[in-house]
Coordinates of C-alpha atoms in Angstrom, one line a residue:
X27 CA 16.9 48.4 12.9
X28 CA 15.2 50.7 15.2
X29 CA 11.3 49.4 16.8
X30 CA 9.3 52.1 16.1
X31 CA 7.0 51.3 19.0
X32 CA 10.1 51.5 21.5
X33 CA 11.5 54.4 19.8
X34 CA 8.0 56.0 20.3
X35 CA 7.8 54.7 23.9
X36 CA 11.2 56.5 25.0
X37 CA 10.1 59.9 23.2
X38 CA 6.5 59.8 24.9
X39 CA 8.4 58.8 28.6
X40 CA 10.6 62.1 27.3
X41 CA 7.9 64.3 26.5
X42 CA 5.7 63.4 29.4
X43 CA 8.2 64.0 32.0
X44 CA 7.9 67.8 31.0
X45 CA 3.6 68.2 32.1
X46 CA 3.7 71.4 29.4
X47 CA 4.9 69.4 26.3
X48 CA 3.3 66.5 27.3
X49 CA 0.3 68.1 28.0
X50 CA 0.5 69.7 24.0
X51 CA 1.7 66.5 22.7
X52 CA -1.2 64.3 23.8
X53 CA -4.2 66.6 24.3
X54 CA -3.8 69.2 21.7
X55 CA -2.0 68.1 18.1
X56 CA -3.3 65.3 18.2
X57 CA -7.0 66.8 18.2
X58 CA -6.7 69.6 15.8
X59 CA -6.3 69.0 12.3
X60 CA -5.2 72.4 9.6
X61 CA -5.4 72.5 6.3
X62 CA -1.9 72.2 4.5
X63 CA -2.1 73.2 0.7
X64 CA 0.4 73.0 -2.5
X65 CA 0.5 74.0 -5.8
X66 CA 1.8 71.9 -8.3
X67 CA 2.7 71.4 -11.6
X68 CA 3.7 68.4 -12.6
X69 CA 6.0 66.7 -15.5
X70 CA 3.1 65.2 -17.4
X71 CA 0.0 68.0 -16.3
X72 CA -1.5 69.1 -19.7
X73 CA -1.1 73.0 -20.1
X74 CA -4.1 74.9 -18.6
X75 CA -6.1 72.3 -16.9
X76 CA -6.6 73.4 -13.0
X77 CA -8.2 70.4 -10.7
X78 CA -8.2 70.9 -6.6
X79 CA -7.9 67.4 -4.8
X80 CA -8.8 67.0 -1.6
X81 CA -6.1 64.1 0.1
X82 CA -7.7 62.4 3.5
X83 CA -5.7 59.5 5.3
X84 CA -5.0 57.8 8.3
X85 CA -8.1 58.6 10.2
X86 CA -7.5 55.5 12.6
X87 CA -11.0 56.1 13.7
X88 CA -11.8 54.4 17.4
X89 CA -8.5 55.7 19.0
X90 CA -7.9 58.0 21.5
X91 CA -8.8 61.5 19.4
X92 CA -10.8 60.0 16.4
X93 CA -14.3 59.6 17.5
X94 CA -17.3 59.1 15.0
X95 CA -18.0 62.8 15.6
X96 CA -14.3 64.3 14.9
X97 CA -14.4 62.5 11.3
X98 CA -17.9 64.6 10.8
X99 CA -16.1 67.6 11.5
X100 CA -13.2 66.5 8.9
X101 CA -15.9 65.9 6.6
X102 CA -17.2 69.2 6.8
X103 CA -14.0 71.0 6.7
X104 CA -13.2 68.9 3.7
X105 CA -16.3 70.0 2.0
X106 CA -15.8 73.5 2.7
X107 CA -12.1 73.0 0.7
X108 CA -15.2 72.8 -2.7
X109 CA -12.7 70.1 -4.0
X110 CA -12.8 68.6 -8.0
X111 CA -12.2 65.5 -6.4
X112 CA -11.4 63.3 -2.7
X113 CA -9.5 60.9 -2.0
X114 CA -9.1 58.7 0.8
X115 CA -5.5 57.3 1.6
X116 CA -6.2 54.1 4.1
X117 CA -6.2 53.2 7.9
X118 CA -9.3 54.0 8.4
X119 CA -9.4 52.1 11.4
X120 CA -7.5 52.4 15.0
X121 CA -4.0 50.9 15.1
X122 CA -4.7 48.5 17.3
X123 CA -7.0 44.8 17.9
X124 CA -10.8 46.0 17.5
X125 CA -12.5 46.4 20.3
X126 CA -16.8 46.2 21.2
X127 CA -16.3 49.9 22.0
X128 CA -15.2 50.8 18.7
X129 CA -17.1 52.5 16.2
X130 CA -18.7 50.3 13.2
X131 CA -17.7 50.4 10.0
X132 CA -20.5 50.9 8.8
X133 CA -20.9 54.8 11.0
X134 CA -17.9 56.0 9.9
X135 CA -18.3 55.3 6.5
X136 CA -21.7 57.4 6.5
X137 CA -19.6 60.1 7.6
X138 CA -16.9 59.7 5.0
X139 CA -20.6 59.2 2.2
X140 CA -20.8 63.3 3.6
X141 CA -18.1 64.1 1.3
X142 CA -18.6 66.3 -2.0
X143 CA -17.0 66.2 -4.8
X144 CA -18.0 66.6 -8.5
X145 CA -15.4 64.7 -9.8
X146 CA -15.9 61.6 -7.4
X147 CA -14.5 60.1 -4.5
X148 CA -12.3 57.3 -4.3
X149 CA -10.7 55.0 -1.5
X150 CA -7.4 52.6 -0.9
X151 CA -6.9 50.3 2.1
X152 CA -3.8 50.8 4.4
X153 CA -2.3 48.3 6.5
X154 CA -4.4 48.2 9.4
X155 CA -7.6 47.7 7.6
X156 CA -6.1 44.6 6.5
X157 CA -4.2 43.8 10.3
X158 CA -7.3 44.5 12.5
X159 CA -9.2 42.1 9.8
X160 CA -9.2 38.8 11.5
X161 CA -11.1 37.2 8.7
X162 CA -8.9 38.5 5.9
X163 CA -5.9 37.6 8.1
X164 CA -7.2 34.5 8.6
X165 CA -7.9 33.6 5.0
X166 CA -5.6 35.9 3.8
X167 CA -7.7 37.7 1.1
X168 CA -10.7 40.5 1.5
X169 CA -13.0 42.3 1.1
X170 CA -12.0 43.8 4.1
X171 CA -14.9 45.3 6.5
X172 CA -13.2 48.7 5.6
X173 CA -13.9 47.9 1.6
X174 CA -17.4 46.4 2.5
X175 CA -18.5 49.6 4.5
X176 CA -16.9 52.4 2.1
X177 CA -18.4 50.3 -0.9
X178 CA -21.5 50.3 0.6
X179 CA -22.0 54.1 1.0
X180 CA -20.7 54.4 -2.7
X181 CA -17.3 55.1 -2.1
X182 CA -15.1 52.8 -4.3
X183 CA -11.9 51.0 -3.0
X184 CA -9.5 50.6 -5.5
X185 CA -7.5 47.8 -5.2
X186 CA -4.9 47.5 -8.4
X187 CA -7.3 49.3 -10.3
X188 CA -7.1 52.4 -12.5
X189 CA -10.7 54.4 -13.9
X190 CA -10.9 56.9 -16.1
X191 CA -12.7 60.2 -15.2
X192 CA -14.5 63.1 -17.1
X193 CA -13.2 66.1 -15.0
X194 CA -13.7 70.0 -15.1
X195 CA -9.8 69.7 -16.2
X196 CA -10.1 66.7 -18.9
X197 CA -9.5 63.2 -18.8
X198 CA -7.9 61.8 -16.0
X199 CA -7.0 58.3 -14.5
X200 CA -7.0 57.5 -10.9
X201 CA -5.5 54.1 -10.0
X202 CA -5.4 52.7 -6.6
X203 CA -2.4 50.5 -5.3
X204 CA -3.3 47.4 -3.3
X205 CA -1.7 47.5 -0.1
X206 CA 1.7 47.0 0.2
X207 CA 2.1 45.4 4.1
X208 CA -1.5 43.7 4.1
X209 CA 0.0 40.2 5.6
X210 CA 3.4 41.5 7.4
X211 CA 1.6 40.1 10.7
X212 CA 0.6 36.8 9.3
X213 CA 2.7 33.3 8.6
X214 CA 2.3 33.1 4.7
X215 CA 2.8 30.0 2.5
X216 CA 6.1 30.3 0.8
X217 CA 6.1 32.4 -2.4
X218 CA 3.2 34.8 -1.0
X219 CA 3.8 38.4 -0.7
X220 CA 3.9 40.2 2.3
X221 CA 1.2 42.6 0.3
X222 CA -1.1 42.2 -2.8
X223 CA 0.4 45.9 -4.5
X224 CA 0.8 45.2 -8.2
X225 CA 2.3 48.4 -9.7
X226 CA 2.7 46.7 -13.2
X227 CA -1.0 45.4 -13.6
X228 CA -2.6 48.6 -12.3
X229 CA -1.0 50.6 -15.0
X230 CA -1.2 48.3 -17.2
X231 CA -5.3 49.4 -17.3
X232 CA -4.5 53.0 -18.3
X233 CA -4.9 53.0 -22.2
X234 CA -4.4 56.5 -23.5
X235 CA -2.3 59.6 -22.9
X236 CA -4.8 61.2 -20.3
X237 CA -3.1 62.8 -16.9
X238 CA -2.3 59.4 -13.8
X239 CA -2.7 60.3 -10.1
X240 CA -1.5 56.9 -8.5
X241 CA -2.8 56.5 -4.9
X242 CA -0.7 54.5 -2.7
X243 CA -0.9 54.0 1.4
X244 CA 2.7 53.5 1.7
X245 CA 5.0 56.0 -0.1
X246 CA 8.0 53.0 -0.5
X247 CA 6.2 52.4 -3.8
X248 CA 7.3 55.6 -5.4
X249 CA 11.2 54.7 -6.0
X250 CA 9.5 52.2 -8.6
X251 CA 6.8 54.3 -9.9
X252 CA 7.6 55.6 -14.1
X253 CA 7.2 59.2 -14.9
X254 CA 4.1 58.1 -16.9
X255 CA 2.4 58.7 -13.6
X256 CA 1.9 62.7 -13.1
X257 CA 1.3 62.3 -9.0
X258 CA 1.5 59.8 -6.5
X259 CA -0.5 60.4 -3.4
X260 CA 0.1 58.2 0.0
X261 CA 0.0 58.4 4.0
X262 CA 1.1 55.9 6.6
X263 CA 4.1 57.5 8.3
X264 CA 2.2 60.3 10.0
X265 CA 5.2 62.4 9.2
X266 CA 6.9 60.0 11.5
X267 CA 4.5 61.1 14.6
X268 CA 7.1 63.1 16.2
X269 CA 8.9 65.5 13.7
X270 CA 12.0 67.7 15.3
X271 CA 13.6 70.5 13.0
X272 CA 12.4 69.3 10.1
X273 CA 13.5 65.5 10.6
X274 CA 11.6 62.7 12.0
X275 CA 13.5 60.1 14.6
X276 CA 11.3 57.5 13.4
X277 CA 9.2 57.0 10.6
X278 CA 7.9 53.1 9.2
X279 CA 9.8 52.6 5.7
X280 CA 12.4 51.8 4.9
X281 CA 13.8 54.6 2.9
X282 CA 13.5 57.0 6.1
X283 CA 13.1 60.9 6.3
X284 CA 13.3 60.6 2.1
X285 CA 9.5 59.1 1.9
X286 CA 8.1 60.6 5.6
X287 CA 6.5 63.9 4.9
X288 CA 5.3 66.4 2.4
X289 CA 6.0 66.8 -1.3
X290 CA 8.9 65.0 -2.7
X291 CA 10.5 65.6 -6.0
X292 CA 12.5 63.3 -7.6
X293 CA 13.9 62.8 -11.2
X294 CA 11.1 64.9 -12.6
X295 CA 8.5 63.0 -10.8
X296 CA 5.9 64.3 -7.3
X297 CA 5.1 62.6 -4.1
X298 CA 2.7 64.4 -1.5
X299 CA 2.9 62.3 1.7
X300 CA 0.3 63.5 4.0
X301 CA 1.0 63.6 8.0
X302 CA -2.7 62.2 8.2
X303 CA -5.2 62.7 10.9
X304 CA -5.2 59.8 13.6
X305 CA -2.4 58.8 15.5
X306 CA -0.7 55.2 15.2
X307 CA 1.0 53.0 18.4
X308 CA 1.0 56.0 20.8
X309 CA -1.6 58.8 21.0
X310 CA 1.2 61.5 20.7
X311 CA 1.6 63.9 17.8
X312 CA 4.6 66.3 18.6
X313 CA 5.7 68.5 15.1
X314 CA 3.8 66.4 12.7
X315 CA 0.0 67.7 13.3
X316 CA -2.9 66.2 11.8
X317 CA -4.1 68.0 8.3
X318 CA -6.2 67.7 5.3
X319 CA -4.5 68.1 2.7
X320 CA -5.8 70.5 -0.9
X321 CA -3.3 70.2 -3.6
X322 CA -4.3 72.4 -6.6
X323 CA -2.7 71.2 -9.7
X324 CA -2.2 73.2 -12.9

């Protein structure tokens, strides 16, 4: 199997030897985000019923292009989308061991309380809020300081947990999958999972016929995830980082280019994986730039 960090490292020593590519790949993707927008319909979308979601992910907030300021412009740019509802993906965090330079919690979370949304705004962890967690490493259980800081501003994490909203376009349940790689890092006693995701319980909570948009950092899950669920919504590969034609040389799952970017259809049921904002292991975006994403459903 391919290291995604070498991989990385032989594509930035590529693209830096050129100054012009290497110049675009570090200094400007990374740095400016668009807005990429679908329209879907799914399998199990009532007839009629229009809702806008805003999708947000991957900040990595402390690295090289995600200062505390950079996630107020997001913010605004989000809000300017007038979404029914926002949701934040994971990794809110830099992709690396915290440093005293880094941003609190606590100020990028009353950035991320900025955003508007009639219909709420709801939160999962990825797997760096759970790697660059020494205490939840350590003890191998949260709250995480991501949950403790988004909670705190009113944001809810949702961590195997479905609820039930009153939207502009009905009923609707949004359920939040735990994260799926929280412990890869860490020695586990035997018969622990490498992450606390629990498809089965968190759908077990839905009790009626009303519309399911399943939130999920990594996108693996959706090879397991029932039609009863009308959209899943997840981040994490960055679109691999460095996308070429189309195709991405690397991305971290183990299903590939099938799960690494954009909406996926597959036996009647839709994927969006967002390209996300930060930047993970190197501080390179080549063909995979940073975006918000608005998908308008109905």
């Amino acid at each position: 199997m391919l290291d995604r960090r070498r991989v990385l490292q032989t594509l930035a020593g590529l693209f830096l030897s050129s100054f012009g590519l290497g110049g675009y790949a570090y200094a400007w993707e990374p740095a400016h985000q668009g807005v990429t927008r679908y329209r879907l319909k799914p399998a199990r979308w009532p007839e009629g019923r229009r809702l806008r979601l805003a999708v947000i992910t991957d900040l990595h907030v402390g690295g090289p292009h995600m200062p505390v300021a950079r996630v107020r412009q997001i913010v605004e740019q989000t809000n300017a989308l007038k979404p029914d509802l926002t949701l934040l993906v994971g990794d809110f965090v830099a992709s690396r061991t915290r440093r005293s330079s880094d941003p609190a919690p606590a100020e990028w979370a009353a950035e991320l309380a900025r955003l508007q949304a009639p219909a709420g705004r709801f939160a999962v962890l990825g797997n760096h809020d759970w790697w660059q967690d020494e205490r939840a490493q350590k003890e191998l259980r949260g709250p995480t300081q991501s949950t403790v800081a988004l909670e705190a501003v009113g944001i809810p994490v949702l961590e195997n947990r479905a609820v039930r909203l009153q939207t502009g376009a009905g009923p609707l349940w949004i359920a939040g999958l735990g994260d799926q790689e929280a412990f890869v890092l860490r020695r586990r006693p035997r018969g622990l999972p490498y992450g606390l995701d629990d498809l089965p319980a968190t759908l077990a909570m839905i009790r009626d016929d009303a519309p399911v948009i399943l939130m999920a950092h990594e996108p693996d899950i959706f090879a397991r995830v029932p039609s009863r669920v009308a959209l899943t919504l997840s981040g994490h590969t960055h679109g691999g980082q460095v996308r070429l034609f189309g195709w991405s040389p690397i991305v971290p799952s183990r299903y590939g280019n099938r799960y690494a970017y954009g909406h996926v259809r597959e036996n009647g049921r839709d994927l969006v994986v967002s390209a996300g904002l930060g930047t993970s292991k190197l501080p390179i975006r080549l063909g995979a730039p940073p975006e918000i994403v608005l998908i308008e459903l109905g």
